[in-house]
mmCIF file of C-alpha atoms and ligand atoms in Angstrom:
data_model
loop_
_atom_site.group_PDB
_atom_site.id
_atom_site.type_symbol
_atom_site.label_atom_id
_atom_site.label_comp_id
_atom_site.label_asym_id
_atom_site.label_seq_id
_atom_site.Cartn_x
_atom_site.Cartn_y
_atom_site.Cartn_z
ATOM 1 C CA MET A 1 11.305 -0.537 -11.836
ATOM 2 C CA ASN A 2 9.958 2.733 -13.264
ATOM 3 C CA LEU A 3 10.569 5.374 -10.574
ATOM 4 C CA ALA A 4 8.050 7.965 -11.798
ATOM 5 C CA TRP A 5 5.279 5.362 -11.924
ATOM 6 C CA ALA A 6 6.319 4.032 -8.500
ATOM 7 C CA VAL A 7 6.016 7.516 -6.971
ATOM 8 C CA ALA A 8 2.632 8.005 -8.663
ATOM 9 C CA GLY A 9 1.584 4.610 -7.282
ATOM 10 C CA GLY A 10 2.659 5.613 -3.781
ATOM 11 C CA VAL A 11 0.602 8.817 -3.912
ATOM 12 C CA ALA A 12 -2.420 7.026 -5.390
ATOM 13 C CA GLY A 13 -2.035 4.365 -2.698
ATOM 14 C CA LEU A 14 -2.223 6.915 0.120
ATOM 15 C CA VAL A 15 -5.549 8.157 -1.268
ATOM 16 C CA ALA A 16 -6.876 4.668 -2.034
ATOM 17 C CA GLY A 17 -5.841 3.441 1.426
ATOM 18 C CA ALA A 18 -7.790 6.268 3.078
ATOM 19 C CA MET A 19 -10.825 5.292 0.996
ATOM 20 C CA LEU A 20 -10.509 1.693 2.245
ATOM 21 C CA ARG A 21 -10.934 2.718 5.889
ATOM 22 C CA GLY A 22 -14.726 2.935 5.798
ATOM 23 C CA PRO A 23 -15.348 -0.347 3.950
ATOM 24 C CA VAL A 24 -12.758 -2.240 6.049
ATOM 25 C CA PHE A 25 -14.306 -0.899 9.281
ATOM 26 C CA ARG A 26 -17.837 -1.807 8.146
ATOM 27 C CA LEU A 27 -17.000 -5.304 6.928
ATOM 28 C CA SER A 28 -14.731 -6.330 9.832
ATOM 29 C CA VAL A 29 -17.453 -8.326 11.566
ATOM 30 C CA ALA A 30 -17.742 -12.012 12.408
ATOM 31 C CA ARG A 31 -19.590 -14.311 10.010
ATOM 32 C CA GLY A 32 -23.340 -13.831 10.233
ATOM 33 C CA GLU A 33 -23.134 -10.512 12.062
ATOM 34 C CA ALA A 34 -24.556 -7.306 10.603
ATOM 35 C CA GLU A 35 -22.115 -4.796 9.130
ATOM 36 C CA ARG A 36 -20.832 -2.136 11.518
ATOM 37 C CA ALA A 37 -22.771 0.966 10.577
ATOM 38 C CA ALA A 38 -22.007 3.157 13.600
ATOM 39 C CA CYS A 39 -18.941 4.780 15.158
ATOM 40 C CA ALA A 40 -17.221 2.468 17.686
ATOM 41 C CA ARG A 41 -16.698 5.359 20.116
ATOM 42 C CA CYS A 42 -19.909 7.391 20.096
ATOM 43 C CA ALA A 43 -22.298 5.074 18.188
ATOM 44 C CA THR A 44 -23.246 7.812 15.722
ATOM 45 C CA PRO A 45 -24.532 6.121 12.525
ATOM 46 C CA LEU A 46 -22.112 6.229 9.584
ATOM 47 C CA HIS A 47 -24.118 7.161 6.514
ATOM 48 C CA ARG A 48 -21.440 7.040 3.864
ATOM 49 C CA TRP A 49 -19.026 4.239 2.957
ATOM 50 C CA LEU A 50 -16.065 6.450 2.116
ATOM 51 C CA VAL A 51 -15.298 8.109 5.458
ATOM 52 C CA ILE A 52 -12.049 8.035 7.401
ATOM 53 C CA ARG A 53 -13.323 9.394 10.708
ATOM 54 C CA CYS A 54 -16.579 9.799 12.585
ATOM 55 C CA GLY A 55 -18.330 13.041 11.649
ATOM 56 C CA HIS A 56 -19.620 13.449 15.212
ATOM 57 C CA CYS A 57 -16.725 12.678 17.609
ATOM 58 C CA GLY A 58 -13.869 12.696 15.096
ATOM 59 C CA GLY A 59 -12.822 9.179 16.111
ATOM 60 C CA SER A 60 -10.691 7.445 13.462
ATOM 61 C CA LEU A 61 -12.088 4.372 11.698
ATOM 62 C CA GLY A 62 -9.386 1.779 12.176
ATOM 63 C CA ARG A 63 -5.776 2.421 13.100
ATOM 64 C CA PRO A 64 -4.668 5.724 11.548
ATOM 65 C CA ALA A 65 -2.271 5.577 8.578
ATOM 66 C CA THR A 66 -1.987 1.762 8.524
ATOM 67 C CA LEU A 67 -4.117 1.064 5.440
ATOM 68 C CA GLU A 68 -2.784 4.180 3.725
ATOM 69 C CA LEU A 69 0.884 3.180 4.111
ATOM 70 C CA ILE A 70 0.364 -0.472 3.142
ATOM 71 C CA THR A 71 -1.698 0.462 0.067
ATOM 72 C CA ALA A 72 0.934 3.071 -0.897
ATOM 73 C CA ALA A 73 3.689 0.436 -0.705
ATOM 74 C CA VAL A 74 1.682 -2.120 -2.719
ATOM 75 C CA LEU A 75 0.721 0.352 -5.464
ATOM 76 C CA ALA A 76 4.254 1.813 -5.626
ATOM 77 C CA LEU A 77 5.618 -1.700 -6.254
ATOM 78 C CA LEU A 78 2.934 -2.684 -8.780
ATOM 79 C CA LEU A 79 2.884 0.568 -10.755
ATOM 80 C CA GLY A 80 6.678 0.775 -10.661
ATOM 81 C CA ARG A 81 6.919 -2.743 -12.100
ATOM 82 C CA PHE A 82 4.115 -2.652 -14.673
ATOM 83 C CA ALA A 83 4.271 1.103 -15.495
ATOM 84 C CA ALA A 84 2.372 1.935 -18.687
ATOM 85 C CA GLN A 85 1.436 -1.646 -19.618
ATOM 86 C CA PRO A 86 -2.231 -2.316 -20.468
ATOM 87 C CA ASP A 87 -2.593 -4.692 -17.485
ATOM 88 C CA VAL A 88 -1.431 -2.175 -14.851
ATOM 89 C CA ILE A 89 -4.990 -1.087 -13.936
ATOM 90 C CA ALA A 90 -6.135 -4.665 -13.376
ATOM 91 C CA PHE A 91 -3.160 -5.347 -11.108
ATOM 92 C CA ALA A 92 -3.566 -2.058 -9.223
ATOM 93 C CA PHE A 93 -7.233 -2.932 -8.644
ATOM 94 C CA LEU A 94 -6.314 -6.353 -7.236
ATOM 95 C CA GLY A 95 -3.586 -4.702 -5.117
ATOM 96 C CA VAL A 96 -5.984 -2.251 -3.461
ATOM 97 C CA LEU A 97 -8.673 -4.905 -3.019
ATOM 98 C CA GLY A 98 -6.038 -7.256 -1.584
ATOM 99 C CA VAL A 99 -5.093 -4.755 1.132
ATOM 100 C CA ALA A 100 -8.753 -4.416 2.163
ATOM 101 C CA LEU A 101 -9.317 -8.187 2.139
ATOM 102 C CA SER A 102 -6.117 -8.841 4.119
ATOM 103 C CA ALA A 103 -7.052 -6.265 6.760
ATOM 104 C CA ILE A 104 -10.502 -7.827 7.212
ATOM 105 C CA ASP A 105 -9.125 -11.387 7.193
ATOM 106 C CA VAL A 106 -6.533 -10.518 9.871
ATOM 107 C CA ALA A 107 -9.223 -8.797 11.988
ATOM 108 C CA VAL A 108 -12.077 -11.305 11.792
ATOM 109 C CA ASN A 109 -10.742 -14.307 9.825
ATOM 110 C CA ARG A 110 -13.052 -14.018 6.835
ATOM 111 C CA LEU A 111 -13.069 -12.666 3.296
ATOM 112 C CA PRO A 112 -16.509 -11.119 2.752
ATOM 113 C CA ASP A 113 -18.509 -11.993 -0.374
ATOM 114 C CA ARG A 114 -19.440 -8.329 -0.682
ATOM 115 C CA LEU A 115 -15.885 -7.661 -1.836
ATOM 116 C CA THR A 116 -14.792 -10.930 -3.447
ATOM 117 C CA LEU A 117 -17.875 -11.698 -5.579
ATOM 118 C CA PRO A 118 -18.209 -8.392 -7.493
ATOM 119 C CA ALA A 119 -14.416 -8.258 -7.848
ATOM 120 C CA ILE A 120 -14.319 -11.413 -10.007
ATOM 121 C CA PRO A 121 -16.295 -10.026 -13.006
ATOM 122 C CA LEU A 122 -14.602 -6.639 -12.512
ATOM 123 C CA LEU A 123 -11.115 -8.151 -12.712
ATOM 124 C CA VAL A 124 -12.140 -10.224 -15.763
ATOM 125 C CA GLY A 125 -13.399 -7.000 -17.374
ATOM 126 C CA LEU A 126 -10.186 -5.084 -16.638
ATOM 127 C CA LEU A 127 -8.070 -7.930 -17.997
ATOM 128 C CA GLY A 128 -10.403 -8.052 -21.027
ATOM 129 C CA VAL A 129 -9.752 -4.369 -21.715
ATOM 130 C CA ALA A 130 -5.999 -4.963 -21.286
ATOM 131 C CA ALA A 131 -6.227 -7.889 -23.733
ATOM 132 C CA VAL A 132 -7.927 -5.696 -26.347
ATOM 133 C CA ILE A 133 -5.418 -2.844 -25.920
ATOM 134 C CA GLY A 134 -2.391 -5.129 -25.829
ATOM 135 C CA HIS A 135 -3.677 -7.644 -28.445
ATOM 136 C CA SER A 136 -3.087 -10.387 -25.876
ATOM 137 C CA GLY A 137 -6.099 -12.676 -26.271
ATOM 138 C CA GLY A 138 -3.988 -15.681 -25.332
ATOM 139 C CA ALA A 139 -3.144 -14.133 -21.962
ATOM 140 C CA LEU A 140 -6.851 -13.511 -21.313
ATOM 141 C CA VAL A 141 -7.750 -17.132 -22.042
ATOM 142 C CA ARG A 142 -4.914 -18.250 -19.773
ATOM 143 C CA ALA A 143 -6.135 -15.869 -17.048
ATOM 144 C CA LEU A 144 -9.648 -17.372 -17.195
ATOM 145 C CA LEU A 145 -8.236 -20.899 -17.081
ATOM 146 C CA GLY A 146 -5.909 -19.840 -14.225
ATOM 147 C CA GLY A 147 -8.847 -18.504 -12.201
ATOM 148 C CA LEU A 148 -10.777 -21.736 -12.757
ATOM 149 C CA ALA A 149 -7.736 -23.888 -11.972
ATOM 150 C CA LEU A 150 -6.691 -22.182 -8.738
ATOM 151 C CA GLY A 151 -10.302 -21.773 -7.573
ATOM 152 C CA GLY A 152 -10.862 -25.468 -8.355
ATOM 153 C CA CYS A 153 -7.751 -26.503 -6.409
ATOM 154 C CA PHE A 154 -8.898 -24.535 -3.369
ATOM 155 C CA LEU A 155 -12.386 -26.012 -3.645
ATOM 156 C CA LEU A 156 -10.853 -29.499 -3.629
ATOM 157 C CA LEU A 157 -8.645 -28.631 -0.636
ATOM 158 C CA ALA A 158 -11.658 -27.250 1.217
ATOM 159 C CA LEU A 159 -13.583 -30.464 0.533
ATOM 160 C CA VAL A 160 -10.671 -32.722 1.548
ATOM 161 C CA ARG A 161 -9.837 -30.783 4.733
ATOM 162 C CA PRO A 162 -12.993 -28.990 5.864
ATOM 163 C CA GLY A 163 -12.474 -26.136 8.284
ATOM 164 C CA GLN A 164 -9.043 -25.127 6.987
ATOM 165 C CA LEU A 165 -10.054 -23.122 3.938
ATOM 166 C CA GLY A 166 -13.345 -21.246 3.732
ATOM 167 C CA GLY A 167 -15.555 -20.115 0.849
ATOM 168 C CA GLY A 168 -13.866 -16.717 0.915
ATOM 169 C CA ASP A 169 -10.484 -18.344 0.305
ATOM 170 C CA ILE A 170 -11.896 -20.125 -2.771
ATOM 171 C CA LYS A 171 -13.215 -16.854 -4.252
ATOM 172 C CA LEU A 172 -9.900 -15.140 -3.494
ATOM 173 C CA ALA A 173 -8.113 -18.030 -5.219
ATOM 174 C CA VAL A 174 -10.187 -17.333 -8.357
ATOM 175 C CA LEU A 175 -9.059 -13.672 -8.259
ATOM 176 C CA VAL A 176 -5.405 -14.563 -7.689
ATOM 177 C CA GLY A 177 -5.605 -17.280 -10.373
ATOM 178 C CA LEU A 178 -6.932 -14.738 -12.884
ATOM 179 C CA ALA A 179 -4.077 -12.279 -12.273
ATOM 180 C CA LEU A 180 -1.287 -14.837 -12.063
ATOM 181 C CA GLY A 181 -2.704 -16.868 -14.960
ATOM 182 C CA TRP A 182 -2.551 -13.732 -17.117
ATOM 183 C CA LEU A 183 1.187 -13.618 -16.417
ATOM 184 C CA GLY A 184 1.789 -17.297 -17.203
ATOM 185 C CA TRP A 185 1.417 -20.793 -15.743
ATOM 186 C CA PRO A 186 4.864 -20.849 -14.034
ATOM 187 C CA ILE A 187 3.999 -17.582 -12.252
ATOM 188 C CA LEU A 188 0.620 -18.988 -11.193
ATOM 189 C CA ILE A 189 2.188 -22.119 -9.710
ATOM 190 C CA ALA A 190 5.051 -20.209 -8.055
ATOM 191 C CA GLY A 191 2.780 -17.495 -6.606
ATOM 192 C CA ALA A 192 0.274 -19.983 -5.179
ATOM 193 C CA ALA A 193 3.046 -22.207 -3.771
ATOM 194 C CA LEU A 194 4.651 -19.158 -2.195
ATOM 195 C CA GLY A 195 1.326 -18.339 -0.506
ATOM 196 C CA PHE A 196 1.245 -21.778 1.149
ATOM 197 C CA LEU A 197 4.926 -21.477 2.097
ATOM 198 C CA LEU A 198 4.410 -18.062 3.728
ATOM 199 C CA ALA A 199 1.316 -19.314 5.588
ATOM 200 C CA GLY A 200 3.302 -22.346 6.783
ATOM 201 C CA ILE A 201 6.189 -20.209 8.017
ATOM 202 C CA ALA A 202 3.791 -17.818 9.769
ATOM 203 C CA GLY A 203 2.046 -20.777 11.417
ATOM 204 C CA LEU A 204 5.365 -22.185 12.690
ATOM 205 C CA VAL A 205 6.433 -18.767 14.021
ATOM 206 C CA LEU A 206 3.107 -18.362 15.846
ATOM 207 C CA LEU A 207 3.443 -21.886 17.279
ATOM 208 C CA ALA A 208 6.997 -21.143 18.440
ATOM 209 C CA LEU A 209 5.859 -17.905 20.063
ATOM 210 C CA ARG A 210 2.930 -19.805 21.642
ATOM 211 C CA ARG A 211 0.539 -17.385 19.979
ATOM 212 C CA ALA A 212 -1.231 -20.318 18.303
ATOM 213 C CA THR A 213 -1.833 -24.042 18.808
ATOM 214 C CA LEU A 214 -2.224 -26.785 16.198
ATOM 215 C CA ARG A 215 -5.974 -26.229 16.408
ATOM 216 C CA THR A 216 -5.887 -22.479 15.851
ATOM 217 C CA GLN A 217 -7.536 -21.378 12.613
ATOM 218 C CA LEU A 218 -5.174 -18.986 10.881
ATOM 219 C CA CYS A 219 -6.328 -16.641 8.158
ATOM 220 C CA PHE A 220 -4.950 -17.581 4.756
ATOM 221 C CA GLY A 221 -5.907 -14.622 2.560
ATOM 222 C CA PRO A 222 -2.983 -12.303 3.396
ATOM 223 C CA TYR A 223 -0.435 -15.052 2.655
ATOM 224 C CA LEU A 224 -2.008 -16.020 -0.661
ATOM 225 C CA LEU A 225 -2.102 -12.334 -1.615
ATOM 226 C CA ALA A 226 1.505 -11.774 -0.511
ATOM 227 C CA GLY A 227 2.616 -14.803 -2.557
ATOM 228 C CA ALA A 228 0.663 -13.453 -5.528
ATOM 229 C CA LEU A 229 2.221 -9.995 -5.151
ATOM 230 C CA ILE A 230 5.746 -11.425 -5.104
ATOM 231 C CA GLY A 231 4.879 -13.597 -8.136
ATOM 232 C CA MET A 232 3.502 -10.588 -10.020
ATOM 233 C CA LEU A 233 6.574 -8.466 -9.242
ATOM 234 C CA ALA A 234 8.894 -11.284 -10.293
ATOM 235 C CA ALA A 235 6.961 -11.764 -13.526
ATOM 236 C CA GLY A 236 7.290 -8.159 -14.605
ATOM 237 C CA GLY A 237 6.118 -7.542 -18.123
ATOM 238 C CA ALA A 238 5.622 -11.146 -19.209
ATOM 239 C CA GLY A 239 1.854 -10.727 -19.606
ATOM 240 C CA ALA A 240 1.993 -8.104 -22.308
ATOM 241 C CA ARG A 241 4.439 -10.096 -24.372
ATOM 242 C CA ILE A 242 2.867 -13.527 -24.307
ATOM 243 C CA GLY A 243 -0.247 -14.209 -26.365
HETATM 244 ZN ZN1 ZN B 1 -17.998 8.927 16.789
#
């Protein structure tokens, strides 16, 4: 763990987390509903995406400091682990996006296409740049295959057990597969398996606490992302060396 990079990641995460407030607030709506484009307190229209509070009444968008602190922790871990490696930007991007997606998934149980779809070519591009800088073409090919493989697995699961995994989960699986595939097949398998394990444990805890029943639809995105984060941290610098 590189301490200087971790501190820089923490500071960058505080800023990035504040910038997530507007988009997370806007996109935290049920499927089929229009985006929230007005303050929840005074109904003043929000004209810009990157705002942290209402310009009219000063009301905060979302719970204050939550996104900032979580993003700071995620970026501190990722930047501390990957430091000056060519792939650090790609992983930081997925880390920040993952916080936004998790917050929306927890709030309204969906992963909006507006975030997941453009993120796929963007992540491929960032990994492509890292492959050129680090001369790691093999890792890039593996990342693309990893995205296809994990996305394909989720598509199959969604077809076999409809209602459990949604389209958003499949697109998120492509993103996670890209990042974990870059780091190697064992990391991809371990990270994805860890996601299912964490979701299973969370489901059992909620059942035990009577906060959920067997029919309750639990969001899956945060667990897949948490599994991926642990896999990425465990992998360390493997990506730059292979390929
Ligand atoms: Zn307001």
